[in-house]
């Protein structure tokens, strides 16, 4: 499994979330299998997203999809995103 982890700030989380969900079709088209969204305790508009993919190739294709930047602009992303492409090494829940 691979993940695209992105951290950025949005103008308004409640306005951003429907745009993120709408763009889920694009994630699924590239092999997206799920996601997690985190908000920082100090600023609920500062978010970290973990998008899960079935392969590194799908994750890379998603990152290169031209609709991504446009969707982020419409959703109110107002900071330069920090993005990591990761290959899962281990996962365990407690």
Short mmCIF file of C-alpha atoms in Angstrom, two decimals, residues 24-89:
data_model
loop_
_atom_site.label_atom_id
_atom_site.label_comp_id
_atom_site.label_asym_id
_atom_site.label_seq_id
_atom_site.Cartn_x
_atom_site.Cartn_y
_atom_site.Cartn_z
CA UNK A 24 -12.75 11.35 -4.45
CA UNK A 25 -13.74 10.08 -7.88
CA UNK A 26 -10.31 11.11 -9.15
CA UNK A 27 -8.55 9.40 -6.23
CA UNK A 28 -10.51 6.19 -6.87
CA UNK A 29 -9.69 6.35 -10.61
CA UNK A 30 -6.00 6.22 -9.66
CA UNK A 31 -6.44 3.30 -7.25
CA UNK A 32 -7.37 5.27 -4.14
CA UNK A 33 -8.64 2.97 -1.39
CA UNK A 34 -9.35 5.35 1.49
CA UNK A 35 -8.27 8.41 3.43
CA UNK A 36 -7.89 9.96 6.86
CA UNK A 37 -8.16 13.68 7.62
CA UNK A 38 -6.65 15.29 10.70
CA UNK A 39 -7.07 18.87 11.98
CA UNK A 40 -4.53 20.47 14.30
CA UNK A 41 -5.68 21.25 17.82
CA UNK A 42 -4.64 24.91 17.55
CA UNK A 43 -6.16 25.66 14.12
CA UNK A 44 -9.01 23.53 12.70
CA UNK A 45 -8.22 24.90 9.22
CA UNK A 46 -4.69 23.45 9.32
CA UNK A 47 -5.13 19.91 8.02
CA UNK A 48 -3.19 16.75 7.33
CA UNK A 49 -4.63 14.26 4.83
CA UNK A 50 -3.52 10.66 4.36
CA UNK A 51 -4.76 9.36 0.99
CA UNK A 52 -4.27 5.61 0.60
CA UNK A 53 -3.61 3.92 -2.77
CA UNK A 54 -3.17 0.34 -3.85
CA UNK A 55 0.18 1.12 -5.53
CA UNK A 56 2.96 3.69 -5.74
CA UNK A 57 2.21 4.08 -9.46
CA UNK A 58 -1.42 5.02 -8.71
CA UNK A 59 -0.35 7.46 -6.01
CA UNK A 60 2.11 9.12 -8.41
CA UNK A 61 -0.54 9.32 -11.12
CA UNK A 62 -2.92 10.99 -8.67
CA UNK A 63 -0.26 13.53 -7.66
CA UNK A 64 0.30 14.37 -11.34
CA UNK A 65 -3.40 14.62 -12.21
CA UNK A 66 -4.08 18.11 -13.61
CA UNK A 67 -7.43 18.34 -11.81
CA UNK A 68 -5.77 18.26 -8.39
CA UNK A 69 -4.37 21.79 -8.38
CA UNK A 70 -7.62 23.22 -9.76
CA UNK A 71 -9.69 21.40 -7.14
CA UNK A 72 -7.45 22.67 -4.35
CA UNK A 73 -7.88 26.24 -5.58
CA UNK A 74 -11.69 25.94 -5.72
CA UNK A 75 -11.73 24.39 -2.25
CA UNK A 76 -9.89 27.31 -0.64
CA UNK A 77 -6.44 25.86 0.01
CA UNK A 78 -4.48 28.96 0.96
CA UNK A 79 -0.99 27.65 1.66
CA UNK A 80 1.62 25.78 -0.30
CA UNK A 81 1.03 22.09 0.44
CA UNK A 82 3.73 19.90 1.93
CA UNK A 83 3.41 16.49 0.29
CA UNK A 84 5.02 13.12 0.99
CA UNK A 85 4.74 9.97 -1.13
CA UNK A 86 5.14 7.00 1.20
CA UNK A 87 5.26 3.24 0.89
CA UNK A 88 3.84 1.61 4.03
CA UNK A 89 6.46 -0.27 6.06
#
